[in-house]
Coordinates of C-alpha atoms in Angstrom, one line a residue:
X9 CA 0.0 0.0 0.0
X10 CA 2.9 2.4 0.9
X11 CA 4.6 1.5 -2.4
X12 CA 1.5 2.3 -4.3
X13 CA 1.2 5.7 -2.5
X14 CA 4.8 6.4 -3.3
X15 CA 4.3 5.4 -6.9
X16 CA 1.3 7.9 -7.2
X17 CA 3.4 10.6 -5.5
X18 CA 6.2 10.0 -8.0
X19 CA 3.7 10.1 -11.0
X20 CA 2.1 13.3 -9.7
X21 CA 5.5 14.8 -9.2
X22 CA 6.6 13.9 -12.7
X23 CA 3.3 15.3 -14.1
X24 CA 3.8 18.6 -12.2
X25 CA 7.4 18.8 -13.5
X26 CA 6.2 18.3 -17.1
X27 CA 3.5 21.0 -16.7
X28 CA 6.2 23.3 -15.3
X29 CA 8.5 22.6 -18.3
X30 CA 5.6 23.3 -20.7
X31 CA 4.8 26.6 -19.0
X32 CA 8.5 27.6 -19.3
X33 CA 8.5 26.6 -23.0
X34 CA 5.4 28.6 -23.8
X35 CA 6.8 31.7 -21.9
X36 CA 10.0 31.5 -24.0
X37 CA 8.0 30.9 -27.2
X38 CA 5.8 34.0 -26.5
X39 CA 8.8 36.2 -25.8
X40 CA 10.4 35.1 -29.1
X41 CA 7.2 35.9 -31.0
X42 CA 6.9 39.3 -29.3
X43 CA 10.5 40.1 -30.3
X44 CA 9.8 38.9 -33.9
X45 CA 6.6 41.0 -34.1
X46 CA 8.3 44.0 -32.8
X47 CA 11.2 43.7 -35.3
X48 CA 8.7 43.2 -38.1
X49 CA 6.7 46.2 -37.0
X50 CA 9.8 48.4 -36.9
X51 CA 10.8 47.2 -40.4
X52 CA 7.4 48.1 -41.8
X53 CA 7.5 51.4 -40.0
X54 CA 10.9 52.2 -41.4
X55 CA 9.8 51.3 -44.9
X56 CA 6.7 53.6 -44.5
X57 CA 9.0 56.4 -43.4
X58 CA 11.2 55.9 -46.5
X59 CA 8.2 55.9 -48.8
X60 CA 6.9 59.1 -47.2
X61 CA 10.3 60.8 -47.6
X62 CA 10.5 59.7 -51.2
X63 CA 7.0 61.1 -51.8
X64 CA 8.1 64.4 -50.2
X65 CA 11.1 64.6 -52.4
X66 CA 9.0 63.7 -55.5
X67 CA 6.6 66.5 -54.7
X68 CA 9.5 69.0 -54.3
X69 CA 10.9 67.8 -57.7
X70 CA 7.4 68.2 -59.3
X71 CA 7.1 71.7 -57.8
X72 CA 10.5 72.7 -59.4
X73 CA 9.5 71.1 -62.7
X74 CA 6.2 72.9 -62.8
X75 CA 7.9 76.2 -61.8
X76 CA 10.4 75.8 -64.7
X77 CA 7.7 74.9 -67.1
X78 CA 5.7 78.0 -66.1
X79 CA 8.9 80.1 -66.6
X80 CA 9.4 78.5 -70.0
X81 CA 5.8 79.2 -70.9
X82 CA 6.2 82.9 -69.9
X83 CA 9.4 83.3 -71.9
X84 CA 8.0 81.5 -75.0
X85 CA 4.3 81.9 -75.2
X86 CA 2.6 79.3 -77.4
X87 CA 0.0 81.7 -79.0
X88 CA 2.1 83.9 -81.3
X89 CA 0.3 85.7 -84.0
X90 CA 3.2 85.4 -86.5
X91 CA 5.1 82.1 -86.2
X92 CA 8.4 82.3 -88.0
X93 CA 10.8 79.5 -88.6
X94 CA 13.1 80.1 -85.5
X95 CA 10.0 80.6 -83.4
X96 CA 8.5 77.4 -84.7
X97 CA 11.7 75.6 -83.7
X98 CA 11.6 77.1 -80.2
X99 CA 7.9 76.1 -79.9
X100 CA 8.7 72.5 -81.0
X101 CA 11.6 72.4 -78.5
X102 CA 9.4 73.7 -75.7
X103 CA 6.7 71.0 -76.5
X104 CA 9.3 68.3 -76.6
X105 CA 10.8 69.4 -73.3
X106 CA 7.4 69.7 -71.7
X107 CA 6.4 66.2 -72.8
X108 CA 9.7 64.7 -71.7
X109 CA 9.4 66.2 -68.3
X110 CA 5.9 64.9 -67.9
X111 CA 7.1 61.4 -69.0
X112 CA 9.8 61.7 -66.4
X113 CA 7.1 62.3 -63.8
X114 CA 5.1 59.4 -65.0
X115 CA 8.0 56.9 -65.0
X116 CA 9.0 58.2 -61.5
X117 CA 5.5 57.2 -60.2
X118 CA 5.6 53.8 -61.9
X119 CA 9.0 52.9 -60.3
X120 CA 8.0 53.6 -56.7
X121 CA 8.6 50.6 -54.4

C-alpha cells in the first residue's frame, strides 16, 4: 500500500514537473514571438517612413519642374500671331521638353517601391 502511494506521488510529481516545463516553454515561445513581431513592425515602420520621404522629395521635384515649365511658358508663349521659322523651332523644342518632363514624372511614379 505504501509502495502504491509512493508510486502515485512520483507520478504526480513527474506530471507537475512536465507541466512546469511546458509553461516555461510557452513563456519562452511567446517572448520570441513578441520580439519577432516588434522587429517586423519596426521594419514596416521604417519602410513607410522611407516611402513618405520619397513622396516628399518627389513633390519637391514636381514643384520645381512645374515652376520651370511656367517660366518657360512665360518666356516663350505658345500663341504667337506670327510664327516664323526660328519661333517654330523654339515652340517645338518647348513642346518636346514639356512632354519629356511629364514622361519623367510618370515613370517616376511607376517605379515607386
